[in-house]
Amino acid sequence: MKKLILATTAIAALAAPAFAESHGSEVKLGIILGFTGPIESLTPHMRDAAKMAMAEVTESGALMGGTTVTAVEADSTCIDSAAASAAAERLITSDGIKGIMGADCSGVTGAILTNVAVPNGMVMISPSATSPGLSNTEDNGLFFRTAPSDARQGEVMTQVLMDNDVKTVALTYTNNDYGKGLADSFQAAFEEAGGTVTISAAHEDGKADYSAEVASLASAGGDLLVVAGYVDQGGAGIIRASLDSGAFDKFHFPDGMIGTALEENFGSEINGSTGQHPGTDSPGNAMFVELGTAAGFDPTSPFAPESYDAAALIMLAMEAAGSDDPNVYKEKVMEVANAPGEQIFPGELKKALELIAAGEDIDYVGASAVELIGPGESAGNYREITFEDGKIATVKYR
């Protein structure tokens, strides 16, 4: 690691004219998340985290000679690929954005990437699209994600369940790219570890009654029910039908199911249930929690730390490239995200920009202990949770 060398005001001033020749005083970044749809209770915190990073950079005056950053929001819906693609197209062609923080759900993220981002040469950094299939999508080096692939989550789910002496499970998943990818990766890992999946059945979102699905799951049996769905949609319906019928009273929840809505809707009814979502107990996360709490959003909400980091990486890569052109700064994302360099944590974006301007290397650790591997995706850390007294409680980090 290089020792910290602070960039002086004089150095920043010398750098400013070069940027001024090719940059305006404002750069727009798109935030495209499912503000309506099956995870709408999570996305306001994700948006606010990303905007906090943008505000931090703007207030620093240190991005490309004093460039300000403006957020432009669009609704991915999480489930409607056509609507999500149209929204992303508007961000690029009408609003003139230079990068996308998003999208959120895997299906719409893949659609935007293939139909909009790649044809338009636009960088996307998703904080929450976790489908393993995205690792192999042709992206021209434009796509990154700060949340780990569900190939990793399947392994972590298996570890959590085995550590809790759970050997047989029924499994239901939302019928889309996210649900199917997670279900497949989990089942493969769980069975390899000696566990038994008694049934793996898809469910559709948007139904009023899930009693038939639950009856099939119950007939197969299991120590508990794994619900790979959405906290504001079919996953919640599956839980309610299970509790009302007495089919299951203990569940395991992956990332799309964990949020305050789970506490509000079920409380102590699901005590003893378990789960995991991307998260870390790193020093950076503690800093982020303090900053987010002061800013008025829930920094412990799933994917909020990853959203701050996604936005930060776009802006730091721009500074490193000396350009807001996505086809130029895409080459710098992995560089600013990884060692070697001065470690950078939440609240230190001004320091990071000044170090870059001074020709120094940075290693952006951020709120989620960022380390990008392979095709620009997170190596992966997880927070294991359980339900105690109707509330989500942290067990440990993996």
Tab-separated table of C-alpha atoms in Angstrom, residues 81-331:
chain	number	residue	atom	x	y	z
A	81	SER	CA	-38.084	-5.677	-19.077
A	82	ALA	CA	-39.702	-3.595	-21.819
A	83	ALA	CA	-40.584	-0.779	-19.424
A	84	ALA	CA	-37.119	-0.923	-17.858
A	85	SER	CA	-35.387	-0.773	-21.232
A	86	ALA	CA	-37.548	2.180	-22.316
A	87	ALA	CA	-36.746	4.001	-19.082
A	88	ALA	CA	-33.020	3.426	-19.539
A	89	GLU	CA	-33.208	4.602	-23.152
A	90	ARG	CA	-34.819	7.857	-21.991
A	91	LEU	CA	-32.075	8.368	-19.422
A	92	ILE	CA	-29.460	8.159	-22.169
A	93	THR	CA	-31.125	9.872	-25.120
A	94	SER	CA	-33.239	12.503	-23.350
A	95	ASP	CA	-31.442	13.166	-20.079
A	96	GLY	CA	-27.879	12.744	-21.308
A	97	ILE	CA	-26.602	10.592	-18.456
A	98	LYS	CA	-22.993	9.376	-18.401
A	99	GLY	CA	-23.445	6.258	-16.275
A	100	ILE	CA	-26.117	4.079	-14.658
A	101	MET	CA	-26.284	3.111	-10.998
A	102	GLY	CA	-28.498	0.067	-11.464
A	103	ALA	CA	-30.499	-1.726	-12.393
A	104	ASP	CA	-31.733	-3.809	-9.473
A	105	CYS	CA	-33.457	-7.088	-10.335
A	106	SER	CA	-31.564	-9.488	-12.562
A	107	GLY	CA	-34.074	-9.832	-15.413
A	108	VAL	CA	-34.476	-6.128	-16.055
A	109	THR	CA	-30.754	-5.572	-15.556
A	110	GLY	CA	-29.945	-8.105	-18.265
A	111	ALA	CA	-32.508	-6.553	-20.599
A	112	ILE	CA	-31.158	-3.033	-20.109
A	113	LEU	CA	-27.588	-4.229	-20.537
A	114	THR	CA	-28.251	-6.078	-23.790
A	115	ASN	CA	-30.842	-3.785	-25.366
A	116	VAL	CA	-29.701	-0.358	-24.203
A	117	ALA	CA	-26.348	-0.110	-22.423
A	118	VAL	CA	-24.220	-2.098	-24.871
A	119	PRO	CA	-25.676	-0.495	-28.042
A	120	ASN	CA	-25.222	2.965	-26.501
A	121	GLY	CA	-21.850	2.298	-24.895
A	122	MET	CA	-23.115	3.021	-21.371
A	123	VAL	CA	-21.505	1.863	-18.127
A	124	MET	CA	-23.818	0.122	-15.650
A	125	ILE	CA	-22.907	-0.800	-12.072
A	126	SER	CA	-25.663	-2.804	-10.385
A	127	PRO	CA	-25.851	-2.965	-6.599
A	128	SER	CA	-28.235	-5.923	-6.482
A	129	ALA	CA	-28.564	-7.937	-9.712
A	130	THR	CA	-27.250	-11.313	-8.590
A	131	SER	CA	-28.137	-13.840	-11.308
A	132	PRO	CA	-25.151	-16.062	-12.189
A	133	GLY	CA	-26.161	-15.723	-15.833
A	134	LEU	CA	-25.058	-12.080	-15.870
A	135	SER	CA	-21.456	-13.221	-15.468
A	136	ASN	CA	-21.533	-14.567	-19.013
A	137	THR	CA	-23.520	-11.821	-20.749
A	138	GLU	CA	-21.648	-10.033	-23.553
A	139	ASP	CA	-21.141	-6.554	-22.104
A	140	ASN	CA	-18.166	-4.987	-23.952
A	141	GLY	CA	-16.602	-4.274	-20.560
A	142	LEU	CA	-19.465	-1.947	-19.574
A	143	PHE	CA	-21.148	-3.945	-16.784
A	144	PHE	CA	-20.074	-4.305	-13.168
A	145	ARG	CA	-21.821	-5.218	-9.921
A	146	THR	CA	-21.095	-4.563	-6.272
A	147	ALA	CA	-23.320	-7.417	-5.064
A	148	PRO	CA	-21.965	-10.957	-5.418
A	149	SER	CA	-23.369	-13.492	-7.845
A	150	ASP	CA	-25.938	-15.986	-6.559
A	151	ALA	CA	-23.429	-18.707	-7.383
A	152	ARG	CA	-21.763	-17.484	-4.195
A	153	GLN	CA	-25.039	-16.994	-2.322
A	154	GLY	CA	-26.037	-20.605	-2.963
A	155	GLU	CA	-22.872	-21.738	-1.211
A	156	VAL	CA	-23.431	-19.380	1.729
A	157	MET	CA	-27.068	-20.480	2.105
A	158	THR	CA	-25.872	-24.068	2.292
A	159	GLN	CA	-23.319	-23.216	4.980
A	160	VAL	CA	-25.925	-21.390	7.070
A	161	LEU	CA	-28.454	-24.217	6.871
A	162	MET	CA	-25.925	-26.954	7.560
A	163	ASP	CA	-24.590	-25.016	10.549
A	164	ASN	CA	-28.178	-24.908	11.845
A	165	ASP	CA	-28.491	-28.695	11.379
A	166	VAL	CA	-31.037	-28.328	8.559
A	167	LYS	CA	-30.704	-31.317	6.232
A	168	THR	CA	-33.966	-31.329	4.230
A	169	VAL	CA	-35.784	-28.345	2.732
A	170	ALA	CA	-38.646	-27.534	0.431
A	171	LEU	CA	-37.737	-24.775	-2.033
A	172	THR	CA	-39.877	-22.250	-3.864
A	173	TYR	CA	-38.593	-19.487	-6.113
A	174	THR	CA	-40.011	-16.571	-8.059
A	175	ASN	CA	-40.320	-17.531	-11.710
A	176	ASN	CA	-37.701	-15.247	-13.261
A	177	ASP	CA	-33.958	-15.030	-13.890
A	178	TYR	CA	-33.174	-14.142	-10.281
A	179	GLY	CA	-35.305	-16.853	-8.710
A	180	LYS	CA	-34.321	-19.634	-11.095
A	181	GLY	CA	-30.602	-18.815	-10.959
A	182	LEU	CA	-30.561	-18.693	-7.165
A	183	ALA	CA	-32.643	-21.857	-6.800
A	184	ASP	CA	-30.361	-23.799	-9.123
A	185	SER	CA	-27.138	-22.645	-7.476
A	186	PHE	CA	-28.502	-23.343	-3.986
A	187	GLN	CA	-29.844	-26.799	-4.823
A	188	ALA	CA	-26.547	-27.837	-6.401
A	189	ALA	CA	-24.536	-26.639	-3.388
A	190	PHE	CA	-26.955	-28.048	-0.804
A	191	GLU	CA	-27.119	-31.500	-2.369
A	192	GLU	CA	-23.352	-31.611	-2.830
A	193	ALA	CA	-23.055	-30.946	0.919
A	194	GLY	CA	-25.342	-33.890	1.677
A	195	GLY	CA	-28.653	-32.071	2.008
A	196	THR	CA	-31.956	-32.982	0.368
A	197	VAL	CA	-34.267	-30.649	-1.553
A	198	THR	CA	-37.652	-32.376	-1.358
A	199	ILE	CA	-39.215	-30.138	-4.017
A	200	SER	CA	-38.120	-27.151	-6.100
A	201	ALA	CA	-41.156	-25.280	-7.408
A	202	ALA	CA	-41.584	-21.904	-9.088
A	203	HIS	CA	-44.264	-19.434	-8.030
A	204	GLU	CA	-45.657	-16.476	-9.937
A	205	ASP	CA	-45.777	-12.999	-8.457
A	206	GLY	CA	-48.999	-11.008	-8.276
A	207	LYS	CA	-51.381	-13.745	-7.153
A	208	ALA	CA	-53.977	-13.228	-4.438
A	209	ASP	CA	-53.916	-16.842	-3.239
A	210	TYR	CA	-50.926	-19.159	-2.851
A	211	SER	CA	-52.682	-22.015	-1.062
A	212	ALA	CA	-52.222	-24.441	-3.975
A	213	GLU	CA	-48.486	-23.779	-4.181
A	214	VAL	CA	-48.112	-24.188	-0.433
A	215	ALA	CA	-50.078	-27.442	-0.452
A	216	SER	CA	-47.597	-28.925	-2.939
A	217	LEU	CA	-44.639	-27.717	-0.906
A	218	ALA	CA	-46.130	-29.098	2.300
A	219	SER	CA	-46.777	-32.513	0.771
A	220	ALA	CA	-43.093	-32.801	-0.109
A	221	GLY	CA	-42.085	-31.784	3.417
A	222	GLY	CA	-38.795	-30.619	4.837
A	223	ASP	CA	-37.249	-29.161	7.975
A	224	LEU	CA	-38.185	-25.710	6.680
A	225	LEU	CA	-39.206	-23.800	3.555
A	226	VAL	CA	-36.656	-21.812	1.541
A	227	VAL	CA	-38.392	-18.845	-0.117
A	228	ALA	CA	-36.331	-17.371	-2.951
A	229	GLY	CA	-38.797	-14.630	-3.795
A	230	TYR	CA	-39.544	-10.961	-3.203
A	231	VAL	CA	-40.400	-9.368	0.105
A	232	ASP	CA	-43.135	-7.170	-1.404
A	233	GLN	CA	-44.648	-9.776	-3.699
A	234	GLY	CA	-45.189	-13.530	-4.087
A	235	GLY	CA	-42.646	-14.454	-1.441
A	236	ALA	CA	-44.749	-12.705	1.171
A	237	GLY	CA	-47.846	-14.473	-0.146
A	238	ILE	CA	-46.136	-17.858	0.181
A	239	ILE	CA	-45.227	-17.114	3.807
A	240	ARG	CA	-48.736	-15.976	4.699
A	241	ALA	CA	-50.363	-19.041	3.136
A	242	SER	CA	-47.846	-21.307	4.881
A	243	LEU	CA	-48.519	-19.775	8.284
A	244	ASP	CA	-52.288	-19.687	7.873
A	245	SER	CA	-52.433	-23.332	6.803
A	246	GLY	CA	-49.875	-24.560	9.308
A	247	ALA	CA	-47.781	-26.000	6.494
A	248	PHE	CA	-44.559	-24.306	7.624
A	249	ASP	CA	-43.708	-21.989	10.490
A	250	LYS	CA	-39.968	-21.781	9.889
A	251	PHE	CA	-38.335	-20.335	6.780
A	252	HIS	CA	-35.009	-19.460	5.229
A	253	PHE	CA	-34.746	-16.171	3.315
A	254	PRO	CA	-32.196	-15.119	0.694
A	255	ASP	CA	-31.529	-11.476	-0.138
A	256	GLY	CA	-34.698	-10.573	-2.062
A	257	MET	CA	-36.825	-11.491	0.949
A	258	ILE	CA	-35.037	-9.539	3.663
A	259	GLY	CA	-36.197	-6.066	4.641
A	260	THR	CA	-38.241	-4.141	7.165
A	261	ALA	CA	-41.429	-5.216	5.358
A	262	LEU	CA	-40.733	-8.765	6.542
A	263	GLU	CA	-40.757	-7.568	10.147
A	264	GLU	CA	-43.841	-5.431	9.615
A	265	ASN	CA	-45.853	-8.151	7.875
A	266	PHE	CA	-44.969	-11.170	10.006
A	267	GLY	CA	-43.152	-10.152	13.164
A	268	SER	CA	-42.903	-12.903	15.784
A	269	GLU	CA	-44.822	-15.352	13.569
A	270	ILE	CA	-41.533	-16.234	11.872
A	271	ASN	CA	-39.283	-16.296	14.924
A	272	GLY	CA	-36.450	-18.771	14.443
A	273	SER	CA	-36.340	-18.257	10.687
A	274	THR	CA	-32.975	-17.560	9.123
A	275	GLY	CA	-31.458	-15.941	6.058
A	276	GLN	CA	-28.603	-13.996	4.517
A	277	HIS	CA	-28.011	-11.009	2.286
A	278	PRO	CA	-24.871	-9.249	1.026
A	279	GLY	CA	-23.248	-7.360	3.884
A	280	THR	CA	-20.071	-6.894	5.867
A	281	ASP	CA	-18.975	-5.817	9.331
A	282	SER	CA	-15.972	-3.998	7.896
A	283	PRO	CA	-14.881	-0.595	9.219
A	284	GLY	CA	-16.285	0.926	6.035
A	285	ASN	CA	-19.736	-0.421	6.781
A	286	ALA	CA	-19.713	1.167	10.231
A	287	MET	CA	-18.757	4.505	8.662
A	288	PHE	CA	-21.539	4.123	6.106
A	289	VAL	CA	-24.137	3.345	8.785
A	290	GLU	CA	-23.190	6.522	10.627
A	291	LEU	CA	-23.372	8.644	7.473
A	292	GLY	CA	-26.613	7.072	6.249
A	293	THR	CA	-28.341	7.447	9.584
A	294	ALA	CA	-27.426	11.127	9.657
A	295	ALA	CA	-28.731	11.477	6.081
A	296	GLY	CA	-32.131	10.081	7.081
A	297	PHE	CA	-32.337	6.681	5.363
A	298	ASP	CA	-31.843	3.123	6.628
A	299	PRO	CA	-28.209	2.232	5.878
A	300	THR	CA	-28.731	-1.339	7.101
A	301	SER	CA	-31.358	-2.031	4.429
A	302	PRO	CA	-30.207	-4.674	1.928
A	303	PHE	CA	-28.183	-3.298	-0.989
A	304	ALA	CA	-27.938	0.239	0.402
A	305	PRO	CA	-24.168	-0.084	1.005
A	306	GLU	CA	-23.703	-1.618	-2.441
A	307	SER	CA	-25.618	1.310	-3.992
A	308	TYR	CA	-23.328	3.892	-2.392
A	309	ASP	CA	-20.345	1.932	-3.667
A	310	ALA	CA	-21.744	1.560	-7.189
A	311	ALA	CA	-22.202	5.308	-7.544
A	312	ALA	CA	-18.807	6.028	-5.989
A	313	LEU	CA	-16.988	3.692	-8.384
A	314	ILE	CA	-18.474	5.423	-11.430
A	315	MET	CA	-17.281	8.829	-10.265
A	316	LEU	CA	-13.842	7.646	-9.166
A	317	ALA	CA	-13.337	5.890	-12.504
A	318	MET	CA	-14.225	9.128	-14.314
A	319	GLU	CA	-11.563	10.975	-12.355
A	320	ALA	CA	-8.997	8.250	-13.009
A	321	ALA	CA	-9.732	8.362	-16.743
A	322	GLY	CA	-9.956	12.135	-16.903
A	323	SER	CA	-13.179	11.664	-18.824
A	324	ASP	CA	-16.913	11.192	-18.340
A	325	ASP	CA	-17.101	9.132	-21.540
A	326	PRO	CA	-18.253	5.642	-20.465
A	327	ASN	CA	-16.169	3.983	-23.182
A	328	VAL	CA	-13.103	5.628	-21.688
A	329	TYR	CA	-13.677	5.421	-17.950
A	330	LYS	CA	-14.935	1.803	-18.069
A	331	GLU	CA	-11.263	0.821	-18.255
